[in-house]
mmCIF file of C-alpha atoms in Angstrom:
data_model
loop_
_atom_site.group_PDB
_atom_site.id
_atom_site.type_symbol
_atom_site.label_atom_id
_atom_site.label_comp_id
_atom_site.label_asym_id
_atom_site.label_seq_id
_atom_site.Cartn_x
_atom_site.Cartn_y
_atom_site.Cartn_z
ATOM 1 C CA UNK A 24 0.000 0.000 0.000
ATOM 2 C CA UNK A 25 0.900 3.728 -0.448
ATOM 3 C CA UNK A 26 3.328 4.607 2.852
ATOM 4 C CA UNK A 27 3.133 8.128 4.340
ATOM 5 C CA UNK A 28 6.466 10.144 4.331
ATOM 6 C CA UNK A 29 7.828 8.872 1.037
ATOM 7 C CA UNK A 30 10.400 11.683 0.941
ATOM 8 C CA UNK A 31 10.898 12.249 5.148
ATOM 9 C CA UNK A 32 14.317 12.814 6.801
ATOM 10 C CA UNK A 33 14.622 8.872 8.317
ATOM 11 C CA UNK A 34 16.234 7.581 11.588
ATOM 12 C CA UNK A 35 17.855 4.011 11.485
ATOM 13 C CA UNK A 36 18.090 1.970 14.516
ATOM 14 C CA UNK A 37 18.986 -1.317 16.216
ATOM 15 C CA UNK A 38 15.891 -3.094 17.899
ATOM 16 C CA UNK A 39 16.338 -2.477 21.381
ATOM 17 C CA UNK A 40 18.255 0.429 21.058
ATOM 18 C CA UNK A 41 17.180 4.000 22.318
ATOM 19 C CA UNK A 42 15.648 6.806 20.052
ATOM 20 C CA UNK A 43 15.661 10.268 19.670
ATOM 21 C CA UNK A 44 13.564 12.025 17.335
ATOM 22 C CA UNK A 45 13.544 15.831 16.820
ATOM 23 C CA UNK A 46 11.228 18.838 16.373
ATOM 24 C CA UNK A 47 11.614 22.553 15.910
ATOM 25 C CA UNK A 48 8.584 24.231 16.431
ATOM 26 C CA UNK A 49 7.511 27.799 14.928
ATOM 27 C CA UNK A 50 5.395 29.808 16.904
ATOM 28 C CA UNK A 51 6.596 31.275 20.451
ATOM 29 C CA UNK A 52 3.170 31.477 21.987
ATOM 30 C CA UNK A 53 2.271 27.936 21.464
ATOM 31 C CA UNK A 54 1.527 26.342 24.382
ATOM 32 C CA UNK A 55 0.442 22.902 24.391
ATOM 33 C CA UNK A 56 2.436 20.120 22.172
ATOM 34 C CA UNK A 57 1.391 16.501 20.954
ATOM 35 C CA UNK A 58 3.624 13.878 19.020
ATOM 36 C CA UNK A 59 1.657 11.444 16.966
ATOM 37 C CA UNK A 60 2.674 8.127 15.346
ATOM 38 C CA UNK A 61 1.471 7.333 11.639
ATOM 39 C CA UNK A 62 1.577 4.006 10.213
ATOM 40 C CA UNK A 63 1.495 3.186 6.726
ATOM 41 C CA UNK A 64 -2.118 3.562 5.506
ATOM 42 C CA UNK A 65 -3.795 4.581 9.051
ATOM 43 C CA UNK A 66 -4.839 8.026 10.698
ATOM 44 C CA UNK A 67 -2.111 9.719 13.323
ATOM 45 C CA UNK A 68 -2.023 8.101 16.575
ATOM 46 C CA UNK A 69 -1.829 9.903 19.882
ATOM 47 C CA UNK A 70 1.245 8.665 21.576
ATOM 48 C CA UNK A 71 2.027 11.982 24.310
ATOM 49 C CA UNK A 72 1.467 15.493 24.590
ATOM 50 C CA UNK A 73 3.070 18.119 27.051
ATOM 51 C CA UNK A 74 2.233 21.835 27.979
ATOM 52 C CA UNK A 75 4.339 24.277 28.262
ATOM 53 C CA UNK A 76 4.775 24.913 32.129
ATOM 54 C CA UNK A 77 6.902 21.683 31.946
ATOM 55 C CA UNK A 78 10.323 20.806 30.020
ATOM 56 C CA UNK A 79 9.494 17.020 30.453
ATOM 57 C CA UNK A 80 7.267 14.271 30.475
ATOM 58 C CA UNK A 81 7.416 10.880 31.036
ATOM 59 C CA UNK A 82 5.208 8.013 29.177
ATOM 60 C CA UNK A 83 5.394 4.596 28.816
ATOM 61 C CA UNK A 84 8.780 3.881 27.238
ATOM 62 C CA UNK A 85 8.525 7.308 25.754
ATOM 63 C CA UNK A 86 9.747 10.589 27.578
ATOM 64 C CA UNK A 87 9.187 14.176 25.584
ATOM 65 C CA UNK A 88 11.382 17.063 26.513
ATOM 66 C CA UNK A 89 10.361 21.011 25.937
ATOM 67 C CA UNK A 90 12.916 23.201 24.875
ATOM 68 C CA UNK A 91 10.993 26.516 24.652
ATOM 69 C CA UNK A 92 14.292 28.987 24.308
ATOM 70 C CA UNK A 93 15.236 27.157 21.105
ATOM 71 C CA UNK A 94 11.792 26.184 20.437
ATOM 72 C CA UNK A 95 12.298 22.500 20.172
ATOM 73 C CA UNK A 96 11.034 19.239 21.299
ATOM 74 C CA UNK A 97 12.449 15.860 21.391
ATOM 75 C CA UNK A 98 11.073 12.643 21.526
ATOM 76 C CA UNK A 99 12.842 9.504 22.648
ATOM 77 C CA UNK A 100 11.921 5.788 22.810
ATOM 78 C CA UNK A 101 13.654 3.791 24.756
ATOM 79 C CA UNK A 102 14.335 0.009 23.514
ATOM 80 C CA UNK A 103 12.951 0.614 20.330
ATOM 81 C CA UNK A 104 10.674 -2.343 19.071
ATOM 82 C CA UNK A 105 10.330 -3.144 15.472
ATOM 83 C CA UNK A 106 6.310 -2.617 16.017
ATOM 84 C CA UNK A 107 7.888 1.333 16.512
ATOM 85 C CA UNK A 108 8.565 1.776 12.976
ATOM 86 C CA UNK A 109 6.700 4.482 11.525
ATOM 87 C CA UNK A 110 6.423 8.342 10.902
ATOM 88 C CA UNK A 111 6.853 10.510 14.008
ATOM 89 C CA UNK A 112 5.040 13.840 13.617
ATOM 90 C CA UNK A 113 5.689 16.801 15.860
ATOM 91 C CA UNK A 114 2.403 19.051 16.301
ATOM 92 C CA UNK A 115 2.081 22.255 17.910
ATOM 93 C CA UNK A 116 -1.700 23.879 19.354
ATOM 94 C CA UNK A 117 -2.675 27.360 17.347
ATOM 95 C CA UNK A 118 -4.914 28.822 19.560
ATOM 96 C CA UNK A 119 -8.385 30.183 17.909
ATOM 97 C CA UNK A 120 -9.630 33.750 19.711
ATOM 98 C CA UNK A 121 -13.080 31.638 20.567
ATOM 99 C CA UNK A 122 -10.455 29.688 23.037
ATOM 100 C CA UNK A 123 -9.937 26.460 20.634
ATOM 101 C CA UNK A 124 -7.409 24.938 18.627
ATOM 102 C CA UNK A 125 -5.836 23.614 15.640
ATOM 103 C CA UNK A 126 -3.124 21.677 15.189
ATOM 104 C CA UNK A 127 0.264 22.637 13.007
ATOM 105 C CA UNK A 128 2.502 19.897 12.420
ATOM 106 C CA UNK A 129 6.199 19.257 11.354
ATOM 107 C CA UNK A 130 7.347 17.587 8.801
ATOM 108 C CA UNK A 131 8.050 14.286 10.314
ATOM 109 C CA UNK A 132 10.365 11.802 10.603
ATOM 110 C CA UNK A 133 10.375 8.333 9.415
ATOM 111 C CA UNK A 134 12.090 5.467 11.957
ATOM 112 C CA UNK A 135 13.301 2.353 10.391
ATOM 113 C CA UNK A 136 13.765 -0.127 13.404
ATOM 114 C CA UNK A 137 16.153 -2.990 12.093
ATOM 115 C CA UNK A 138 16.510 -6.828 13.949
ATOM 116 C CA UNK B 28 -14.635 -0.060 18.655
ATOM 117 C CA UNK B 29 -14.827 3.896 20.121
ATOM 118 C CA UNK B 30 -12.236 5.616 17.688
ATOM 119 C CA UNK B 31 -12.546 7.773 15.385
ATOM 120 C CA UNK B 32 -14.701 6.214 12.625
ATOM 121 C CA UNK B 33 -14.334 7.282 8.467
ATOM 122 C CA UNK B 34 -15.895 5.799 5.176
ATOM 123 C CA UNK B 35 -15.179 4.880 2.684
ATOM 124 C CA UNK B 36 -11.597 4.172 3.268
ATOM 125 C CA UNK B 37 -10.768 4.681 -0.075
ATOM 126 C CA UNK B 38 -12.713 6.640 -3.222
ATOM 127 C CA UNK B 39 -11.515 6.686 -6.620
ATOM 128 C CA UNK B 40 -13.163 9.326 -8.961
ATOM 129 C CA UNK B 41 -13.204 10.650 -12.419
ATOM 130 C CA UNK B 42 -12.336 14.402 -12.631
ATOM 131 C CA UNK B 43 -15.495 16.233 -12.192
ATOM 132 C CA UNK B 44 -17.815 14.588 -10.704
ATOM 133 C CA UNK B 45 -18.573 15.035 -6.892
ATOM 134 C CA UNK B 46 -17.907 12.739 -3.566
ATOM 135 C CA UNK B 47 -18.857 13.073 0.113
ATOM 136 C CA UNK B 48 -16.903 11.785 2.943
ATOM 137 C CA UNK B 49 -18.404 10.359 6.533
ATOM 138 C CA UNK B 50 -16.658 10.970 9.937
ATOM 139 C CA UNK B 51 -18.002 9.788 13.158
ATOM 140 C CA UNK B 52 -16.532 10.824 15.913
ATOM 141 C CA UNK B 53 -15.774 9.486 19.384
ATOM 142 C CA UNK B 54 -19.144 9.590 20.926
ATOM 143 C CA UNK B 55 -18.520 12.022 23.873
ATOM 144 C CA UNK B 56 -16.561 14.429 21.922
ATOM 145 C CA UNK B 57 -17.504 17.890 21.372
ATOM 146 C CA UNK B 58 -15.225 19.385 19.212
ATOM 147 C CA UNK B 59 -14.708 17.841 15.032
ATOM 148 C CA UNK B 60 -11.652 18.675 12.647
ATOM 149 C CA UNK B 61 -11.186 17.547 9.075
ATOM 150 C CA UNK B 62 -7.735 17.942 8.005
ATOM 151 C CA UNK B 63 -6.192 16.768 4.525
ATOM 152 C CA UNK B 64 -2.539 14.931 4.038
ATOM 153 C CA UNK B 65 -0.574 14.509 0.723
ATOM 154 C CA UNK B 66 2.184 12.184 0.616
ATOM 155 C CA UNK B 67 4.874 12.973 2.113
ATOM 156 C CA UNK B 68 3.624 16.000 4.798
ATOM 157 C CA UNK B 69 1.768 16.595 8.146
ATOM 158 C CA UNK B 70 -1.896 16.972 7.798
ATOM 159 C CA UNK B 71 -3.072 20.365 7.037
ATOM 160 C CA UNK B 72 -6.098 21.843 8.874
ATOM 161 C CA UNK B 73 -9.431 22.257 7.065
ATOM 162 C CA UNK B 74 -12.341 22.960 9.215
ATOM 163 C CA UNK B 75 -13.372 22.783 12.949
ATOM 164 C CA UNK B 76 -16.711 22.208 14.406
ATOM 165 C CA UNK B 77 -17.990 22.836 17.622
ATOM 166 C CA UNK B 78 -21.344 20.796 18.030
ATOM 167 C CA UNK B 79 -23.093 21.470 14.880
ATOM 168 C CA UNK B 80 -21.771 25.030 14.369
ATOM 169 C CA UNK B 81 -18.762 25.520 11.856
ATOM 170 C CA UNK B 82 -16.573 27.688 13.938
ATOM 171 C CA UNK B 83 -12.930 27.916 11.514
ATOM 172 C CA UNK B 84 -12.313 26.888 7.886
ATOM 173 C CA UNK B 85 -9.106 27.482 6.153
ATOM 174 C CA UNK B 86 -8.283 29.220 3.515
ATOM 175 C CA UNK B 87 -7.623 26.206 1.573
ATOM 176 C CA UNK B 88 -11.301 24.992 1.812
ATOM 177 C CA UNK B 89 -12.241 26.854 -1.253
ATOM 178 C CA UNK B 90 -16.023 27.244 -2.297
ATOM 179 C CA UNK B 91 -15.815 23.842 -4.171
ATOM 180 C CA UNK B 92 -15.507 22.028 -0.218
ATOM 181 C CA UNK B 93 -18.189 21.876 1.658
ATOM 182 C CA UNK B 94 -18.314 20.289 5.539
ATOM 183 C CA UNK B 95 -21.360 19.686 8.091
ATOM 184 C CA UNK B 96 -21.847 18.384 11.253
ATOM 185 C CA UNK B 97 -26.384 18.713 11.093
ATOM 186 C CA UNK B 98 -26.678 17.091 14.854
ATOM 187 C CA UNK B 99 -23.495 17.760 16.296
ATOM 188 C CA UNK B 100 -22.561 14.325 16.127
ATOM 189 C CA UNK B 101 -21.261 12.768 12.430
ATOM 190 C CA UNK B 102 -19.819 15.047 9.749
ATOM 191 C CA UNK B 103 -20.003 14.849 6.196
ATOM 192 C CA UNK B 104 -17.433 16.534 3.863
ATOM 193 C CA UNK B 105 -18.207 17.034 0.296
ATOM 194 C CA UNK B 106 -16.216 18.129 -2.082
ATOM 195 C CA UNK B 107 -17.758 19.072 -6.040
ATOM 196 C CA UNK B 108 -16.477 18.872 -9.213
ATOM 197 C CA UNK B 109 -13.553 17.182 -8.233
ATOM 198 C CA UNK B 110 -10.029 18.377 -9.761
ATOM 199 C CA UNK B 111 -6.776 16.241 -9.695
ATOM 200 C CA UNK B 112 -4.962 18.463 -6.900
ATOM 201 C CA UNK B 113 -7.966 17.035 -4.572
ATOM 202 C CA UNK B 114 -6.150 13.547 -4.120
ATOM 203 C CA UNK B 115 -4.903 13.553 -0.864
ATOM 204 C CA UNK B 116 -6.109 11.637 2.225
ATOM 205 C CA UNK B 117 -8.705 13.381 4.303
ATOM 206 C CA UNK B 118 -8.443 12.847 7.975
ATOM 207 C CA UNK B 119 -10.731 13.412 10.492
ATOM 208 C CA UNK B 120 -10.274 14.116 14.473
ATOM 209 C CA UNK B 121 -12.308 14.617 17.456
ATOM 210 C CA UNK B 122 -11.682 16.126 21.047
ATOM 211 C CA UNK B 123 -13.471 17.074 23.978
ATOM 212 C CA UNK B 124 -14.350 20.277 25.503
ATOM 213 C CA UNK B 125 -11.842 22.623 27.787
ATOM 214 C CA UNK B 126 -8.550 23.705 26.907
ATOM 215 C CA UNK B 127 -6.030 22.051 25.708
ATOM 216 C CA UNK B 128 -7.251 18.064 24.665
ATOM 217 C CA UNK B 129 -5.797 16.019 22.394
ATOM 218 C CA UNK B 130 -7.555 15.025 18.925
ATOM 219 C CA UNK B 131 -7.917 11.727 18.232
ATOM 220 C CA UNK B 132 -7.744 10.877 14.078
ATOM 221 C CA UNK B 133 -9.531 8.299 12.219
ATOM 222 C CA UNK B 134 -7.392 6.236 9.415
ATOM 223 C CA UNK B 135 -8.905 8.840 6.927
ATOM 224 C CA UNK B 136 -10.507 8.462 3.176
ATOM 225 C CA UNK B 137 -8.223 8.189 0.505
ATOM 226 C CA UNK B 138 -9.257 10.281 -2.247
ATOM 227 C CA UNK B 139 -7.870 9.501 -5.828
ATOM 228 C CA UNK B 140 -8.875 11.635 -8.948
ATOM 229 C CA UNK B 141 -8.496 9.958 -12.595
#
């Protein structure tokens, strides 16, 4: 079937190695981020989201980190599974005056997890 | 299942002629987003609905796209007199109320255009 990301920076890894993927984000006033995991021929899934009062957060075997001077967020994966591979998308909250949201995302990054 | 529910999965079309998309939501959720994907780059926002009122649509929903959500609950998205730039997948995503929730995306309708 047709795969999402044909043309996406990618990140190679070992299977149970750690792994870091990597966001810059555009707009100073946002204030709520979500990363989201898209499989080949399905929707974006939900994996963790953080606000901004807080430079980490901790999920299960996934930990995202807020860097809002440089405007960048990271997320890593520790022991990375081959049921990990996918496209990582970065997305960032634009507020709406009425008080709700859209989301912008990055450009995303494939991860090839190899035996 | 309680995702995040689209049909069809897939539409192929001739140029010109017009097709309708179906989102349901998760049942409890307020707030309804259609976004739209081509290969290769993060979905693209489209229209939000609060209930049944149409609160946002982007400036790339030209006149030819039309979205509604008539009971606040499932949303249709119709787009006429299809052209060839309109392949894409169209994704849909749901939230609750308050401030900042996550959306939660269906797998989306693939839309190709002969």
């Amino acid at each position: 079937g047709e795969s999402v990301g044909l043309h996406l920076p990618t990140l190679s890894v070992q299977e149970g190695d750690n792994s870091i993927i990597n966001c810059a984000y555009s707009n100073s006033a946002s204030d709520y981020f979500i990363w989201y995991k898209q499989e080949s021929g399905k929707g974006p899934q939900f994996i963790i989201d953080i606000r901004s009062n807080m430079d980490k957060r901790q999920g299960q075997r996934v930990t995202v980190l807020l860097n809002k001077t440089v405007k960048h967020l990271s997320l890593q994966i520790a022991a990375t599974q081959p049921g990990d591979s996918a496209v990582y998308f970065c997305a960032e909250i634009s507020m709406f005056s009425g008080g709700y949201n859209k989301l912008i995302f990055g450009a995303g990054t494939r991860l090839a997890v190899h035996p | 299942d309680t995702g995040v529910s689209q049909n069809p999965r897939h539409k192929i079309t001739k140029r010109g002629q017009n097709v309708t998309f179906r989102c349901d939501p998760i049942s409890e959720h307020n707030r309804l987003y259609w976004y739209r994907q081509t290969l290769g780059q993060g979905p693209e926002f489209l229209t939000y609905f609060q209930n049944e009122a149409q609160l946002e649509k982007s400036r790339l929903l030209s006149d030819r796209f039309s979205a509604e959500r008539p009971k606040g609950s499932f949303s249709t998205l119709e787009i006429q007199r299809t052209e060839q730039g309109d392949s894409a997948m169209y994704l849909c995503a749901s939230s609750s109320l308050g401030g900042n929730q996550p959306q939660h995306f269906g797998d989306g309708t693939r839309l190709s255009i002969l």
